[in-house]
Every structure is written in C-alpha cells, then in structure tokens.
Amino acid sequence: MTVLLLLLQLTVILVAARLCGLLLRALGQPMVVGEMAAGIVLGPIVFGALAPQLHAQLFPPASLHALSALSTLGVVLFMGLVGAELRAPGGMGAQLRASLWVGLSSMALPMLLGLAIAPVLHPALAPGGLGLWPFALFVAVALSITAFPVLARILKDRNMGRTPVGQLALGSAAVVDAFAWIVLALVLAVGSTQGQGAEGWSGFLRICGGLVLFAAALFLVLKPLYAALLRRELQAGALSDLGLVAVLVGLIACAAVAEWLHVHAVFGAFLFGVCLPRDDALLHALEARLAPMATALLLPVFFALAGLNASADALGAAALPTFALVLAAAIVGKVAGGAAGARLAGWGWRDSLAAGTLMNARGLMELIVIQIGLDAGLITPTLFTMLLLMALATTALTGPLLNLLGARAPLAILPARHRVAAGPAPSPLPPTDP
C-alpha cells in the first residue's frame, strides 16, 4: 500500500504541476510560477480546505518521508547544476564593477530591512526558544535571495538575454548567489549552536573550520581531478556514462559532507557544481543528462512538499499586516537596492529600475532557502508560508513591472562603455524552466 500511495502522490503532483505551469505560462508567467502555485494548491490552504478527508488520505504525514527523500535528491541535483552554471560577471571592467554594485546593493538593503523587521516578527513567528539573532539573520538572508535560473528564463522569454541590462542582471544574480549561500551557511552554523554558551561558540568555530577545510579540499584536490577526468570523458559534446557517474558521486558525496557539517546538503551540492570546469560543452551535457529528471520529476515534488508544509494561519486577517510588512520589505529592498547599485555604476534611471526589478525574482531559490530554515528550526510554518507566498508574488510581479518600465529588448541606448562591456549571455539553466 505504501508503494501504491507513493505512485498516486507522484501522479497527482506531476499532473497538478504541469497543469498549473501551463495555465500560468498562458498568462505570461514563467512555468516555475505555476509549478510553485501547484504546491500551494495541493497543500492545506486549497486542497486541504476544499476536501480535507481526501487530502488526509492522499497525503498522510506518515507517508511523506519518501517524498521528502525524492525532493532532497531533486534539489541536490538542481543546485549542482546551478553551481555549474554560475559564471563570474564577464566583459570589461565597467560591466564587472556594475554587476558587483548591483549584486551587493540588492543584497545589502533587503538584509538591512530584514534585520529591521525581525524584532517585530520574532515574538509570534520564531520557534520557541530560538534567540533573536539567528532568527533575524535568517530573515535577512531570506529577503536577499535572487533566483538566477528563473531570472535567466525571464530574460530569454522577453528577448533580453543579450541586452546590456539583461547581462547586468545575470552577472549581479551570480554575485548574489555566491554571497547568499556563504552567508546562509554561516547562519545555519549560528543557528545550530545558539543557546549553548561557550560550547556553542566552539561548535560554531568547528563548523566554520570544517567548511574552510571542505572548500579547500574541493578546490585544491577535487577540482583538478575532475577537470582531468571530464576532459577525457567529454567527447564531441557528449558526457560518457563513467563521467556522469563520477559527477553524481561527487555531487551526492559533497552534499553528504555538507549535511554532516550541519549546513544542509544543498550547500555542498552547490559548491561541487562551482568547482566543476567552466566549460559550456560540459554544462550542456550535464543539462541534457540531469536537468530533465531534476526539473520535470523531482522538483515538482519539492514544490508539493513546500505547499504541504504551508500553514493556513498565514492567511488569517490577523496575519495579513505581518505578511504585508514582509512583502513590502522584500520588494522595496530588492528593487531599490538593485536600482541604487546600477545608478552608482552610471546607468540611467529606467534601466536601473529594470535591473532592480529583475533582481526581485526569487522563484525556486527562495523556496530552497526557506525550506532549509524550516528544517533547521529557524522559522515556524506560519512564517514559512508567508515567505513562500512572498517568493511567488515577487517572481510573478517581475514581468508586469518590466512591462510598466517598457523593458523589453531593445532597451534605451546606453552609454558606450556599457554597450561595449556586454559580452555573450550565458545559456539559461535549465531548459525545463525550474
């Protein structure tokens, strides 16, 4: 019966994800917005409210362990691909400086706003016994996320991938990804040792030391080994079975090491992807072999579990002002922070606001972060639901806000230094629109 129930759950999840994805795509949204919405529809907020008995029979809590394992595997594969896709902002110095300005400012302002609103949220929305600082730091990170793959898909759909502002946004999102996962790892280390006094600080230092050793082993030992191996196993743009197995072993082993270090498996998967060679042929080969399984089968399971973890309490009248506060801090922080960074780099107001709007797309990356926070006991299901709805809203708003700005290729003529700085756009990941 357990196997039958799992197969029924997978069938319902995949059908719901595809139908919602197609519906939202018809409305001009990326497929991922519909798949995220499908998770909410399958949870207690919609399906559980409309048919509580059927919902309880189809998704009993005791049956969710298998779905959880599948979703973890899907996120590990996806984050490995995101790490492999990550590229440093390319082009001349002006483009690199502009990407750094936009990336760092679009992280700094929402983090500051997150720290500012955390004392208001903490009494009602922090798990019992959790101190203010671990909670506040996690809220700050959650508000600062940008979804690199979803951003790439939005730019492709709008024919903006090769425009200067599109490449600025992609480079800036790469900066955010790199810094956000490092900061999140430190927040998890703080959260796992908080409330333990001197022992907690020594545990925090041990985790940080373990992360340094882990990163050193990855980039000093595994990186050259995999570069040599993959050069041999990648022929005519195709990756051999041995090469694929080697990548999978490294990916899963690094995820396991990160989990052992108490910083979550996805961090290890992301770092492993980053240490792989920056080879477009390898990236396309990995996408061809891994992305369909990760994005078409396993990530919809992750969305469904996120929806099942949602709480209807977040939609009550008493919670709406709090949700409005979270949503406002998220949107203002990203749009204003990104726009300010672009202005400091010498861009015009319209293009600066377009860059800030693009940085506001959170998508799947936000869901991964808040699921980590829920698993680590840093947020309650109610705040998890608010952040889930915030991620959905900010991603869905990206297209309409760009329409208001008239931001579709080609944009207004930019200063010559920005036109020259724009190099070829990286290929968006993955083709199945995570």
CSV table of C-alpha atoms in Angstrom, one decimal:
chain,number,residue,atom,x,y,z
A,1,MET,CA,0.0,0.0,0.0
A,2,THR,CA,2.9,2.3,0.7
A,3,VAL,CA,4.3,2.0,-2.8
A,4,LEU,CA,0.8,2.4,-4.3
A,5,LEU,CA,0.3,5.6,-2.3
A,6,LEU,CA,3.6,7.0,-3.3
A,7,LEU,CA,2.8,6.4,-7.0
A,8,LEU,CA,-0.6,8.0,-6.6
A,9,GLN,CA,1.0,11.0,-4.9
A,10,LEU,CA,3.6,11.4,-7.7
A,11,THR,CA,0.9,11.2,-10.3
A,12,VAL,CA,-1.2,13.9,-8.7
A,13,ILE,CA,1.8,16.1,-8.1
A,14,LEU,CA,3.1,15.9,-11.7
A,15,VAL,CA,-0.3,16.5,-13.2
A,16,ALA,CA,-1.0,19.4,-11.0
A,17,ALA,CA,2.4,20.9,-11.6
A,18,ARG,CA,2.1,20.6,-15.4
A,19,LEU,CA,-1.5,22.0,-15.5
A,20,CYS,CA,-0.7,25.0,-13.2
A,21,GLY,CA,2.5,25.6,-15.1
A,22,LEU,CA,0.7,25.7,-18.5
A,23,LEU,CA,-2.0,27.9,-17.1
A,24,LEU,CA,0.4,30.5,-15.7
A,25,ARG,CA,2.5,30.4,-18.8
A,26,ALA,CA,-0.6,31.2,-20.9
A,27,LEU,CA,-0.9,34.3,-18.6
A,28,GLY,CA,2.6,35.4,-19.4
A,29,GLN,CA,4.4,33.9,-16.4
A,30,PRO,CA,7.4,31.6,-16.3
A,31,MET,CA,6.5,27.9,-15.9
A,32,VAL,CA,8.1,27.8,-12.4
A,33,VAL,CA,5.5,30.2,-11.1
A,34,GLY,CA,2.7,27.8,-12.0
A,35,GLU,CA,4.6,24.9,-10.5
A,36,MET,CA,5.2,26.8,-7.3
A,37,ALA,CA,1.5,27.6,-7.2
A,38,ALA,CA,0.7,23.9,-7.7
A,39,GLY,CA,2.4,23.2,-4.5
A,40,ILE,CA,0.2,25.7,-2.7
A,41,VAL,CA,-2.9,24.3,-4.4
A,42,LEU,CA,-2.0,20.8,-3.2
A,43,GLY,CA,-1.4,21.9,0.4
A,44,PRO,CA,-3.8,22.6,3.3
A,45,ILE,CA,-4.6,26.1,2.0
A,46,VAL,CA,-6.6,24.9,-1.0
A,47,PHE,CA,-6.9,21.2,-1.5
A,48,GLY,CA,-6.9,20.6,2.3
A,49,ALA,CA,-9.6,23.2,2.8
A,50,LEU,CA,-11.8,22.0,-0.1
A,51,ALA,CA,-11.6,18.3,0.5
A,52,PRO,CA,-10.0,17.7,3.9
A,53,GLN,CA,-10.7,13.9,4.1
A,54,LEU,CA,-9.4,13.2,0.6
A,55,HIS,CA,-6.4,15.3,1.3
A,56,ALA,CA,-5.7,13.5,4.5
A,57,GLN,CA,-6.0,10.1,2.7
A,58,LEU,CA,-3.7,11.1,-0.2
A,59,PHE,CA,-1.1,13.0,1.9
A,60,PRO,CA,-1.0,11.5,5.4
A,61,PRO,CA,2.0,12.8,7.4
A,62,ALA,CA,3.4,9.3,7.9
A,63,SER,CA,3.7,8.8,4.1
A,64,LEU,CA,5.8,12.0,3.3
A,65,HIS,CA,9.2,10.6,4.1
A,66,ALA,CA,9.6,9.0,0.7
A,67,LEU,CA,8.5,12.3,-1.0
A,68,SER,CA,11.0,14.2,1.2
A,69,ALA,CA,13.9,11.9,0.1
A,70,LEU,CA,12.9,12.4,-3.6
A,71,SER,CA,12.7,16.2,-3.2
A,72,THR,CA,16.1,16.4,-1.4
A,73,LEU,CA,17.6,14.4,-4.3
A,74,GLY,CA,16.0,16.8,-6.8
A,75,VAL,CA,17.2,19.9,-5.0
A,76,VAL,CA,20.7,18.5,-4.7
A,77,LEU,CA,20.8,17.8,-8.5
A,78,PHE,CA,19.4,21.2,-9.3
A,79,MET,CA,21.8,23.1,-7.0
A,80,GLY,CA,24.7,21.2,-8.6
A,81,LEU,CA,23.6,22.4,-12.0
A,82,VAL,CA,23.2,26.0,-10.6
A,83,GLY,CA,26.8,25.8,-9.4
A,84,ALA,CA,28.0,24.6,-12.7
A,85,GLU,CA,26.0,27.3,-14.5
A,86,LEU,CA,27.4,30.1,-12.3
A,87,ARG,CA,29.8,32.4,-14.1
A,88,ALA,CA,31.7,35.4,-12.8
A,89,PRO,CA,30.4,38.7,-14.4
A,90,GLY,CA,32.1,38.8,-17.8
A,91,GLY,CA,33.2,41.6,-20.1
A,92,MET,CA,35.3,44.6,-19.4
A,93,GLY,CA,35.9,46.3,-16.0
A,94,ALA,CA,32.8,48.6,-16.2
A,95,GLN,CA,30.5,45.6,-16.6
A,96,LEU,CA,32.2,43.7,-13.7
A,97,ARG,CA,32.0,46.7,-11.4
A,98,ALA,CA,28.4,47.4,-12.3
A,99,SER,CA,27.5,43.7,-11.5
A,100,LEU,CA,29.2,43.9,-8.2
A,101,TRP,CA,27.5,47.2,-7.3
A,102,VAL,CA,24.0,45.8,-8.2
A,103,GLY,CA,24.6,42.4,-6.7
A,104,LEU,CA,25.9,43.7,-3.4
A,105,SER,CA,23.5,46.6,-3.0
A,106,SER,CA,20.5,44.3,-3.9
A,107,MET,CA,21.6,42.0,-1.1
A,108,ALA,CA,22.6,44.7,1.5
A,109,LEU,CA,19.3,46.7,1.5
A,110,PRO,CA,16.9,43.7,1.9
A,111,MET,CA,19.2,42.2,4.5
A,112,LEU,CA,19.1,45.5,6.5
A,113,LEU,CA,15.3,45.7,6.1
A,114,GLY,CA,15.1,42.0,7.2
A,115,LEU,CA,17.1,42.8,10.4
A,116,ALA,CA,14.9,45.8,11.0
A,117,ILE,CA,11.6,43.9,10.9
A,118,ALA,CA,12.9,40.8,12.6
A,119,PRO,CA,12.2,42.1,16.2
A,120,VAL,CA,8.6,42.7,15.1
A,121,LEU,CA,8.3,39.2,13.7
A,122,HIS,CA,10.3,37.3,16.4
A,123,PRO,CA,7.7,37.1,19.3
A,124,ALA,CA,5.0,35.5,17.2
A,125,LEU,CA,6.8,33.8,14.3
A,126,ALA,CA,10.1,32.4,15.8
A,127,PRO,CA,10.2,28.8,17.1
A,128,GLY,CA,10.1,28.6,20.8
A,129,GLY,CA,13.5,29.0,22.4
A,130,LEU,CA,15.2,30.5,19.4
A,131,GLY,CA,17.1,33.7,20.0
A,132,LEU,CA,16.6,36.9,18.1
A,133,TRP,CA,19.9,36.9,16.3
A,134,PRO,CA,19.7,33.5,14.5
A,135,PHE,CA,16.1,34.3,13.6
A,136,ALA,CA,16.9,37.9,12.4
A,137,LEU,CA,19.9,36.7,10.3
A,138,PHE,CA,17.9,34.1,8.6
A,139,VAL,CA,15.1,36.5,7.8
A,140,ALA,CA,17.7,38.9,6.4
A,141,VAL,CA,19.1,36.2,4.1
A,142,ALA,CA,15.6,35.0,3.0
A,143,LEU,CA,14.8,38.6,1.8
A,144,SER,CA,18.0,38.9,-0.1
A,145,ILE,CA,17.7,36.0,-2.4
A,146,THR,CA,17.6,36.3,-6.2
A,147,ALA,CA,16.8,33.2,-8.4
A,148,PHE,CA,19.5,33.0,-11.1
A,149,PRO,CA,17.8,30.3,-13.2
A,150,VAL,CA,14.4,31.9,-13.1
A,151,LEU,CA,15.9,35.2,-14.0
A,152,ALA,CA,17.7,33.7,-17.0
A,153,ARG,CA,14.4,32.2,-18.1
A,154,ILE,CA,12.5,35.5,-17.8
A,155,LEU,CA,15.3,37.3,-19.8
A,156,LYS,CA,15.1,34.6,-22.5
A,157,ASP,CA,11.3,34.8,-22.8
A,158,ARG,CA,11.5,38.6,-23.1
A,159,ASN,CA,14.4,38.5,-25.6
A,160,MET,CA,16.5,40.5,-23.1
A,161,GLY,CA,19.3,37.9,-22.6
A,162,ARG,CA,21.8,39.8,-24.8
A,163,THR,CA,20.8,43.3,-23.8
A,164,PRO,CA,23.1,45.3,-21.5
A,165,VAL,CA,20.6,45.4,-18.7
A,166,GLY,CA,19.9,41.7,-19.1
A,167,GLN,CA,23.6,40.8,-18.8
A,168,LEU,CA,23.9,43.2,-15.9
A,169,ALA,CA,21.1,41.4,-14.1
A,170,LEU,CA,22.6,38.0,-14.8
A,171,GLY,CA,26.0,39.0,-13.6
A,172,SER,CA,24.5,40.6,-10.5
A,173,ALA,CA,22.5,37.5,-9.8
A,174,ALA,CA,25.6,35.4,-9.9
A,175,VAL,CA,27.2,37.7,-7.3
A,176,VAL,CA,24.1,37.3,-5.1
A,177,ASP,CA,24.1,33.5,-5.4
A,178,ALA,CA,27.7,33.2,-4.4
A,179,PHE,CA,27.4,35.5,-1.4
A,180,ALA,CA,24.0,34.3,-0.3
A,181,TRP,CA,24.9,30.7,0.1
A,182,ILE,CA,28.1,31.6,2.0
A,183,VAL,CA,26.1,33.8,4.4
A,184,LEU,CA,23.3,31.2,4.7
A,185,ALA,CA,25.9,28.5,5.7
A,186,LEU,CA,27.2,30.8,8.5
A,187,VAL,CA,23.6,31.5,9.6
A,188,LEU,CA,23.0,27.8,9.8
A,189,ALA,CA,26.2,27.4,11.8
A,190,VAL,CA,25.0,30.1,14.2
A,191,GLY,CA,21.5,28.5,14.5
A,192,SER,CA,22.8,25.0,15.2
A,193,THR,CA,24.9,26.2,18.1
A,194,GLN,CA,22.9,29.0,19.6
A,195,GLY,CA,21.9,28.8,23.2
A,196,GLN,CA,24.9,26.7,24.2
A,197,GLY,CA,27.2,29.5,25.6
A,198,ALA,CA,30.9,28.9,25.2
A,199,GLU,CA,30.2,25.4,23.8
A,200,GLY,CA,28.0,27.0,21.2
A,201,TRP,CA,30.8,29.3,20.1
A,202,SER,CA,33.3,26.5,19.9
A,203,GLY,CA,30.8,24.5,17.9
A,204,PHE,CA,30.3,27.4,15.6
A,205,LEU,CA,34.1,27.7,15.1
A,206,ARG,CA,34.3,23.9,14.4
A,207,ILE,CA,31.6,24.2,11.7
A,208,CYS,CA,33.4,27.2,10.1
A,209,GLY,CA,36.7,25.4,10.2
A,210,GLY,CA,35.1,22.3,8.7
A,211,LEU,CA,33.6,24.5,5.9
A,212,VAL,CA,37.1,26.0,5.2
A,213,LEU,CA,38.7,22.6,5.0
A,214,PHE,CA,35.8,21.3,2.9
A,215,ALA,CA,36.1,24.1,0.4
A,216,ALA,CA,39.9,23.7,0.3
A,217,ALA,CA,39.6,20.0,-0.5
A,218,LEU,CA,37.1,20.8,-3.2
A,219,PHE,CA,39.0,23.4,-5.0
A,220,LEU,CA,42.6,22.2,-4.4
A,221,VAL,CA,42.0,18.4,-4.8
A,222,LEU,CA,38.7,17.6,-6.4
A,223,LYS,CA,38.7,20.4,-8.9
A,224,PRO,CA,41.9,19.4,-10.8
A,225,LEU,CA,41.0,15.7,-10.6
A,226,TYR,CA,37.5,16.3,-12.1
A,227,ALA,CA,39.0,18.7,-14.7
A,228,ALA,CA,41.3,15.9,-15.9
A,229,LEU,CA,38.6,13.2,-15.7
A,230,LEU,CA,35.9,15.2,-17.5
A,231,ARG,CA,38.3,16.3,-20.3
A,232,ARG,CA,38.8,12.6,-21.1
A,233,GLU,CA,35.1,11.6,-20.7
A,234,LEU,CA,33.6,14.5,-22.6
A,235,GLN,CA,33.8,13.8,-26.3
A,236,ALA,CA,32.1,15.7,-29.1
A,237,GLY,CA,29.8,17.5,-26.5
A,238,ALA,CA,28.6,14.2,-25.0
A,239,LEU,CA,29.4,13.0,-21.5
A,240,SER,CA,30.2,9.3,-21.1
A,241,ASP,CA,28.4,7.1,-18.6
A,242,LEU,CA,31.6,7.0,-16.5
A,243,GLY,CA,31.8,10.8,-16.5
A,244,LEU,CA,28.1,11.1,-15.5
A,245,VAL,CA,28.5,8.6,-12.6
A,246,ALA,CA,31.7,10.4,-11.4
A,247,VAL,CA,29.7,13.7,-11.3
A,248,LEU,CA,26.8,12.1,-9.5
A,249,VAL,CA,29.1,10.5,-6.9
A,250,GLY,CA,30.9,13.8,-6.3
A,251,LEU,CA,27.7,15.7,-6.1
A,252,ILE,CA,26.0,13.4,-3.6
A,253,ALA,CA,29.2,12.9,-1.6
A,254,CYS,CA,29.7,16.7,-1.2
A,255,ALA,CA,26.0,17.1,-0.3
A,256,ALA,CA,26.5,14.4,2.4
A,257,VAL,CA,29.6,16.2,3.8
A,258,ALA,CA,27.8,19.5,4.0
A,259,GLU,CA,24.9,17.8,5.8
A,260,TRP,CA,27.4,16.3,8.2
A,261,LEU,CA,28.8,19.7,8.8
A,262,HIS,CA,25.3,21.0,9.8
A,263,VAL,CA,25.0,23.4,6.9
A,264,HIS,CA,22.5,21.5,4.7
A,265,ALA,CA,23.1,19.2,1.7
A,266,VAL,CA,22.3,21.8,-0.9
A,267,PHE,CA,25.4,23.9,0.1
A,268,GLY,CA,27.7,21.0,-0.6
A,269,ALA,CA,26.0,20.3,-4.0
A,270,PHE,CA,26.3,24.0,-5.0
A,271,LEU,CA,30.0,24.1,-4.1
A,272,PHE,CA,30.6,20.9,-6.0
A,273,GLY,CA,28.9,22.5,-9.1
A,274,VAL,CA,31.0,25.6,-8.7
A,275,CYS,CA,34.3,23.6,-8.7
A,276,LEU,CA,33.5,21.9,-12.0
A,277,PRO,CA,35.3,23.3,-15.1
A,278,ARG,CA,33.7,26.4,-16.6
A,279,ASP,CA,33.1,24.5,-19.9
A,280,ASP,CA,29.9,25.3,-21.9
A,281,ALA,CA,30.1,21.9,-23.6
A,282,LEU,CA,30.2,20.2,-20.1
A,283,LEU,CA,27.3,22.4,-18.9
A,284,HIS,CA,25.1,21.5,-21.9
A,285,ALA,CA,26.0,17.8,-21.4
A,286,LEU,CA,25.0,17.9,-17.7
A,287,GLU,CA,21.8,19.7,-18.5
A,288,ALA,CA,20.9,17.1,-21.1
A,289,ARG,CA,21.5,14.2,-18.7
A,290,LEU,CA,20.4,15.6,-15.4
A,291,ALA,CA,18.1,18.6,-15.8
A,292,PRO,CA,15.0,16.6,-17.2
A,293,MET,CA,15.0,14.3,-14.3
A,294,ALA,CA,15.6,17.0,-11.7
A,295,THR,CA,13.2,19.6,-13.0
A,296,ALA,CA,10.4,17.5,-14.6
A,297,LEU,CA,10.1,14.8,-11.9
A,298,LEU,CA,11.8,15.7,-8.7
A,299,LEU,CA,11.4,19.5,-8.3
A,300,PRO,CA,7.6,19.3,-8.5
A,301,VAL,CA,7.8,17.0,-5.5
A,302,PHE,CA,9.8,19.7,-3.7
A,303,PHE,CA,7.1,22.3,-4.6
A,304,ALA,CA,4.4,20.0,-3.3
A,305,LEU,CA,6.1,19.4,0.0
A,306,ALA,CA,6.6,23.1,0.4
A,307,GLY,CA,2.8,23.5,-0.1
A,308,LEU,CA,2.1,20.7,2.3
A,309,ASN,CA,4.3,22.5,4.9
A,310,ALA,CA,2.3,25.7,4.5
A,311,SER,CA,0.0,26.9,7.2
A,312,ALA,CA,-3.5,28.4,6.7
A,313,ASP,CA,-2.8,30.6,9.7
A,314,ALA,CA,-0.7,32.8,7.5
A,315,LEU,CA,-3.8,33.9,5.6
A,316,GLY,CA,-5.9,34.9,8.6
A,317,ALA,CA,-7.0,38.5,9.0
A,318,ALA,CA,-4.6,38.9,12.0
A,319,ALA,CA,-1.6,37.8,9.9
A,320,LEU,CA,-2.2,40.0,6.8
A,321,PRO,CA,-0.5,43.1,8.2
A,322,THR,CA,2.6,41.0,9.0
A,323,PHE,CA,2.6,39.5,5.6
A,324,ALA,CA,2.3,42.9,4.0
A,325,LEU,CA,5.3,44.0,6.0
A,326,VAL,CA,7.4,41.1,4.8
A,327,LEU,CA,6.3,41.6,1.2
A,328,ALA,CA,7.0,45.3,1.3
A,329,ALA,CA,10.4,44.8,2.8
A,330,ALA,CA,11.2,42.2,0.2
A,331,ILE,CA,10.1,44.2,-2.8
A,332,VAL,CA,11.5,47.6,-1.7
A,333,GLY,CA,14.8,46.1,-0.6
A,334,LYS,CA,15.4,44.3,-3.9
A,335,VAL,CA,14.1,46.9,-6.4
A,336,ALA,CA,15.5,49.9,-4.6
A,337,GLY,CA,18.8,48.2,-3.7
A,338,GLY,CA,19.4,46.9,-7.2
A,339,ALA,CA,18.4,50.3,-8.8
A,340,ALA,CA,20.7,52.2,-6.4
A,341,GLY,CA,23.6,49.9,-7.3
A,342,ALA,CA,23.0,50.4,-11.1
A,343,ARG,CA,22.8,54.2,-10.6
A,344,LEU,CA,26.1,54.2,-8.7
A,345,ALA,CA,27.6,52.3,-11.7
A,346,GLY,CA,26.4,55.1,-14.1
A,347,TRP,CA,23.2,53.6,-15.6
A,348,GLY,CA,20.1,55.6,-16.3
A,349,TRP,CA,17.0,55.6,-14.1
A,350,ARG,CA,14.8,53.4,-16.3
A,351,ASP,CA,17.5,50.7,-16.8
A,352,SER,CA,18.5,50.9,-13.1
A,353,LEU,CA,14.9,50.3,-12.1
A,354,ALA,CA,14.7,47.4,-14.7
A,355,ALA,CA,17.8,45.8,-13.1
A,356,GLY,CA,16.3,46.2,-9.6
A,357,THR,CA,13.0,44.7,-10.8
A,358,LEU,CA,14.9,41.7,-12.3
A,359,MET,CA,16.8,41.1,-9.1
A,360,ASN,CA,13.4,40.9,-7.3
A,361,ALA,CA,12.6,37.5,-9.0
A,362,ARG,CA,13.1,34.9,-6.3
A,363,GLY,CA,11.5,31.7,-7.5
A,364,LEU,CA,12.8,28.3,-6.6
A,365,MET,CA,15.9,29.6,-4.8
A,366,GLU,CA,13.8,31.2,-2.2
A,367,LEU,CA,11.8,28.0,-1.6
A,368,ILE,CA,15.1,26.1,-1.1
A,369,VAL,CA,16.3,28.7,1.4
A,370,ILE,CA,13.1,28.8,3.5
A,371,GLN,CA,12.7,25.0,3.4
A,372,ILE,CA,16.3,24.8,4.9
A,373,GLY,CA,15.2,27.4,7.5
A,374,LEU,CA,12.1,25.3,8.4
A,375,ASP,CA,14.1,22.1,8.6
A,376,ALA,CA,16.7,23.8,10.8
A,377,GLY,CA,14.1,25.1,13.2
A,378,LEU,CA,14.8,28.8,12.4
A,379,ILE,CA,11.3,29.7,11.3
A,380,THR,CA,7.7,28.5,12.0
A,381,PRO,CA,5.3,27.1,9.5
A,382,THR,CA,3.4,30.3,9.5
A,383,LEU,CA,6.4,32.4,8.6
A,384,PHE,CA,7.5,29.8,6.1
A,385,THR,CA,4.1,30.2,4.4
A,386,MET,CA,4.4,34.0,4.3
A,387,LEU,CA,7.9,33.7,2.7
A,388,LEU,CA,6.6,31.1,0.3
A,389,LEU,CA,3.8,33.4,-0.8
A,390,MET,CA,6.3,36.3,-1.0
A,391,ALA,CA,8.5,34.3,-3.3
A,392,LEU,CA,5.6,33.5,-5.5
A,393,ALA,CA,4.4,37.1,-5.6
A,394,THR,CA,7.8,38.7,-6.2
A,395,THR,CA,8.5,36.3,-9.1
A,396,ALA,CA,5.1,36.8,-10.6
A,397,LEU,CA,5.5,40.6,-10.4
A,398,THR,CA,8.7,40.7,-12.3
A,399,GLY,CA,7.1,40.6,-15.8
A,400,PRO,CA,4.3,43.2,-15.1
A,401,LEU,CA,6.8,45.6,-13.5
A,402,LEU,CA,9.1,45.3,-16.5
A,403,ASN,CA,6.1,46.0,-18.8
A,404,LEU,CA,5.4,49.2,-16.9
A,405,LEU,CA,9.1,50.2,-17.4
A,406,GLY,CA,8.9,49.3,-21.1
A,407,ALA,CA,11.8,46.9,-20.5
A,408,ARG,CA,11.8,44.6,-23.5
A,409,ALA,CA,14.7,44.3,-25.9
A,410,PRO,CA,16.0,46.6,-27.2
A,411,LEU,CA,16.2,49.0,-24.3
A,412,ALA,CA,17.1,52.6,-24.5
A,413,ILE,CA,20.5,53.4,-25.8
A,414,LEU,CA,23.1,53.2,-23.0
A,415,PRO,CA,26.4,54.9,-22.6
A,416,ALA,CA,29.1,53.5,-24.9
A,417,ARG,CA,31.0,51.9,-22.1
A,418,HIS,CA,28.0,49.7,-21.2
A,419,ARG,CA,27.4,48.7,-24.8
A,420,VAL,CA,31.0,47.6,-25.3
A,421,ALA,CA,31.1,45.8,-21.9
A,422,ALA,CA,28.3,43.5,-22.8
A,423,GLY,CA,29.6,40.0,-23.8
A,424,PRO,CA,27.7,36.9,-24.8
A,425,ALA,CA,25.0,35.9,-22.4
A,426,PRO,CA,25.4,32.6,-20.6
A,427,SER,CA,23.0,29.9,-21.6
A,428,PRO,CA,19.9,29.8,-19.3
A,429,LEU,CA,19.6,26.8,-16.9
A,430,PRO,CA,17.8,24.6,-17.2
A,431,PRO,CA,15.7,24.3,-20.4
A,432,THR,CA,12.7,22.9,-18.5
A,433,ASP,CA,12.3,26.2,-16.6
A,434,PRO,CA,12.8,25.5,-12.9
